[in-house]
XYZ file of N, CA and C in Angstrom:
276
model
N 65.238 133.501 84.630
C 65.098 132.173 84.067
C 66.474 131.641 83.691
N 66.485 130.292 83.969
C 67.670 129.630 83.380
C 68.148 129.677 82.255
N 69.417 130.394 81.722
C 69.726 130.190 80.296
C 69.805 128.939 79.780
N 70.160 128.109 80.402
C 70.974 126.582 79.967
C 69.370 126.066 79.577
N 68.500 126.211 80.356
C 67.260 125.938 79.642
C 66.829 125.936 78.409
N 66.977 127.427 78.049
C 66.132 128.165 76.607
C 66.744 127.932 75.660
N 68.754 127.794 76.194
C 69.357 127.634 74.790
C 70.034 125.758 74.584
N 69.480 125.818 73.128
C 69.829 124.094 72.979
C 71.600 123.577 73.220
N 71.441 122.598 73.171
C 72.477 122.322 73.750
C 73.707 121.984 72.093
N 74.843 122.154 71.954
C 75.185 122.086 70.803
C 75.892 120.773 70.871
N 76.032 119.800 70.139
C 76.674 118.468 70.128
C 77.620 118.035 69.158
N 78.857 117.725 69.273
C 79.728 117.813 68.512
C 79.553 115.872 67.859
N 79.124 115.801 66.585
C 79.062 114.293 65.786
C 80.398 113.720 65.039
N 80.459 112.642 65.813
C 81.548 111.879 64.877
C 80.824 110.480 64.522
N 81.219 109.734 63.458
C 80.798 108.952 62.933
C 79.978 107.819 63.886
N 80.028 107.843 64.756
C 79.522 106.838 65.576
C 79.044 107.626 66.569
N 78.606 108.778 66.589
C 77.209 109.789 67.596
C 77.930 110.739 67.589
N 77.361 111.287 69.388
C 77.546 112.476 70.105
C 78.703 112.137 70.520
N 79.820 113.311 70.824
C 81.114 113.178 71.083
C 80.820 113.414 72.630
N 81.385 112.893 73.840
C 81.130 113.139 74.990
C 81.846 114.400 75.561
N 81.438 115.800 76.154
C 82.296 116.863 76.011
C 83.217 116.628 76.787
N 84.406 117.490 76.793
C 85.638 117.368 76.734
C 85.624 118.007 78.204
N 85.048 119.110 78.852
C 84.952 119.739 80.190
C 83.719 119.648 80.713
N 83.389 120.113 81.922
C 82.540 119.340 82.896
C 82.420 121.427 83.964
N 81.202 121.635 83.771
C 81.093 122.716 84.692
C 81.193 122.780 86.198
N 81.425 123.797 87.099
C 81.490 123.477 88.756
C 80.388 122.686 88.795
N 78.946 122.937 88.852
C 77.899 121.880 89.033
C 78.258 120.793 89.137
N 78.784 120.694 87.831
C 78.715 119.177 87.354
C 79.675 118.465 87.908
N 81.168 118.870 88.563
C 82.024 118.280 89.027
C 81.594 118.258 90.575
N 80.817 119.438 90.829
C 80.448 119.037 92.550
C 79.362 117.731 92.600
N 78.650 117.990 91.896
C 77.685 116.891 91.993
C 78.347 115.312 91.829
N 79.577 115.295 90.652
C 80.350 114.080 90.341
C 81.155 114.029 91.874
N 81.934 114.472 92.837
C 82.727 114.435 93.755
C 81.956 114.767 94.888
N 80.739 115.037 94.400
C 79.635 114.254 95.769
C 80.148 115.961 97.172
N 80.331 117.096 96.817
C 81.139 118.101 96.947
C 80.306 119.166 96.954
N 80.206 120.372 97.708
C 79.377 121.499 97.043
C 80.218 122.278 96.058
N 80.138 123.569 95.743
C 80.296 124.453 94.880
C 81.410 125.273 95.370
N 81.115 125.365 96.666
C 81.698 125.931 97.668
C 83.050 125.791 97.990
N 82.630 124.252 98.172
C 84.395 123.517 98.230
C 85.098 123.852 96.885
N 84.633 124.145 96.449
C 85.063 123.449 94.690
C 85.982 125.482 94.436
N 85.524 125.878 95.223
C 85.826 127.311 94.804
C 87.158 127.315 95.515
N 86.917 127.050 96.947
C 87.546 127.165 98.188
C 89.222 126.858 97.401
N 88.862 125.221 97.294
C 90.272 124.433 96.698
C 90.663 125.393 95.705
N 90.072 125.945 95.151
C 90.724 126.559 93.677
C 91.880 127.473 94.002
N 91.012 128.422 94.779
C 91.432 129.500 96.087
C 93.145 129.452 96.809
N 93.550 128.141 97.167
C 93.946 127.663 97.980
C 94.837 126.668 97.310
N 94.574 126.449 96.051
C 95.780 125.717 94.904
C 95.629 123.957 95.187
N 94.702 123.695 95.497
C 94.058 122.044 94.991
C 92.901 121.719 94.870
N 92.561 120.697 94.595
C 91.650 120.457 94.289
C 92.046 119.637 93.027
N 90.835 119.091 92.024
C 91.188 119.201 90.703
C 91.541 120.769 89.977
N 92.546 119.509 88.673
C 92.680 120.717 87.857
C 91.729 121.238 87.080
N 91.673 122.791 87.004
C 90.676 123.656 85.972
C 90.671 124.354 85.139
N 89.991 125.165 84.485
C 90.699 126.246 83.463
C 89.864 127.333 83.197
N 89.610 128.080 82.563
C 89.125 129.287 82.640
C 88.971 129.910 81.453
N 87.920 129.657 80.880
C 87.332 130.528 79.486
C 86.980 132.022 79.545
N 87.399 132.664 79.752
C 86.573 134.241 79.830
C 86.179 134.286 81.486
N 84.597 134.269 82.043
C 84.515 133.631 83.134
C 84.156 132.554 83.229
N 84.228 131.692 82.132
C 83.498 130.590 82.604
C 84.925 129.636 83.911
N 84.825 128.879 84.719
C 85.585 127.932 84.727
C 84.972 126.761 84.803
N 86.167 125.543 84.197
C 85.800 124.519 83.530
C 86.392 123.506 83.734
N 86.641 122.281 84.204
C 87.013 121.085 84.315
C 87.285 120.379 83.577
N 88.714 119.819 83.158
C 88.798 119.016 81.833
C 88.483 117.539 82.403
N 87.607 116.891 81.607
C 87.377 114.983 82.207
C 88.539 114.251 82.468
N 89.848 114.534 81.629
C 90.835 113.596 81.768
C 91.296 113.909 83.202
N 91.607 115.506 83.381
C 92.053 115.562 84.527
C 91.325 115.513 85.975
N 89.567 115.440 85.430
C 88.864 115.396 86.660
C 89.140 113.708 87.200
N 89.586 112.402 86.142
C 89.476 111.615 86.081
C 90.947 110.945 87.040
N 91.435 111.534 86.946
C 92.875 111.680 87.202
C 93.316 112.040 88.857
N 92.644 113.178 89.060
C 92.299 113.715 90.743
C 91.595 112.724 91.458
N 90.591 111.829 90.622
C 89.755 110.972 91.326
C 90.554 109.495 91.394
N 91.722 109.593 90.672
C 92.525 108.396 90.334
C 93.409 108.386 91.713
N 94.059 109.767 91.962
C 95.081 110.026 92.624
C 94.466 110.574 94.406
N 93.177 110.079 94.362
C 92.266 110.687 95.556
C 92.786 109.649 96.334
N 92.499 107.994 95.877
C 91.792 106.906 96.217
C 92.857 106.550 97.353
N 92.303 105.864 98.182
C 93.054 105.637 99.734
C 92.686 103.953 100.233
N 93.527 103.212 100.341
C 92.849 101.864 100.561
C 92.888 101.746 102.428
N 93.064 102.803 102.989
C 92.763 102.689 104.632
C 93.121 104.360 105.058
N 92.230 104.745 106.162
C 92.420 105.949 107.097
C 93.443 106.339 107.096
N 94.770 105.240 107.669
C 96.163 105.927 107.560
C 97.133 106.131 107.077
N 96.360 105.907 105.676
C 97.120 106.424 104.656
C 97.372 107.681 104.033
N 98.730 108.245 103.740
C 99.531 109.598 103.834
C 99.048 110.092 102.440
N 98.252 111.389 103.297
C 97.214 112.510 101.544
C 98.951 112.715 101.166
N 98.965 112.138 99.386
C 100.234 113.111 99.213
C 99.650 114.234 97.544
N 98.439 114.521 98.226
C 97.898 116.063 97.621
C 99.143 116.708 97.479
N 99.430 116.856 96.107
C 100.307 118.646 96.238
C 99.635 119.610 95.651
N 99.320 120.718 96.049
C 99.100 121.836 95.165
C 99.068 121.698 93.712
N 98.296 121.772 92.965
C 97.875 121.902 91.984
C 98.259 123.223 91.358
N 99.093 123.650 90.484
C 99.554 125.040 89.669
C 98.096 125.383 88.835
N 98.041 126.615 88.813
C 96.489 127.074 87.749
C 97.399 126.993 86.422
N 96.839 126.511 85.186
C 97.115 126.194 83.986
C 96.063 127.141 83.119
N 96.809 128.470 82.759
C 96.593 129.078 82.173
C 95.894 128.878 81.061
N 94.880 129.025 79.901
C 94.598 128.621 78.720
C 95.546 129.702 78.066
C-alpha cells in the first residue's frame, strides 16, 4: 500500500494559509515537464536536466530552480542553439 496515502500530509502555516512547499518530488516534476521518471533519472545520470538535491534517499527538486530550467528551456523557433550546460550536483 501507498505510504503517501496513510500518512497525512504535514503543512507548514503562515499568517495568510498553507505555505506552498519549497521541493517538488520526481513524480511531481515528471508530470510538471510533461517527462517520465525515467528521463528525469537518465538527465541526473548524465549531469542535466533540472537542478536537484538529495535528502538521505529521497531526491528532490527545489521550485525556484525547477522554475528556472523551465525559464532557461524556452526556444522561440527549431533553430535555435540548446545552450544546456551541464548542471553540477549541489550537494546538501
Amino acid at each position: 500500500m501507498n505510504d503517501e496515502k496513510l500518512a497525512p500530509k504535514a503543512q507548514v502555516m503562515n499568517g495568510n494559509g498553507p505555505v506552498p512547499p519549497a521541493f517538488l518530488r520526481e513524480k511531481q516534476v515528471a508530470s510538471y515537464l510533461s517527462v517520465s521518471v525515467q528521463l528525469l533519472r537518465k538527465q541526473r545520470a548524465n549531469g542535466h536536466g533540472p537542478v536537484w538535491m538529495k535528502f538521505g534517499h529521497a531526491v528532490r527538486y527545489p521550485i525556484v530552480d525547477l522554475e528556472e530550467y523551465v525559464r532557461d528551456s524556452t526556444r522561440s523557433f527549431t533553430g535555435e542553439c540548446n545552450n544546456q550546460t551541464k548542471r553540477p550536483y549541489k550537494p546538501n
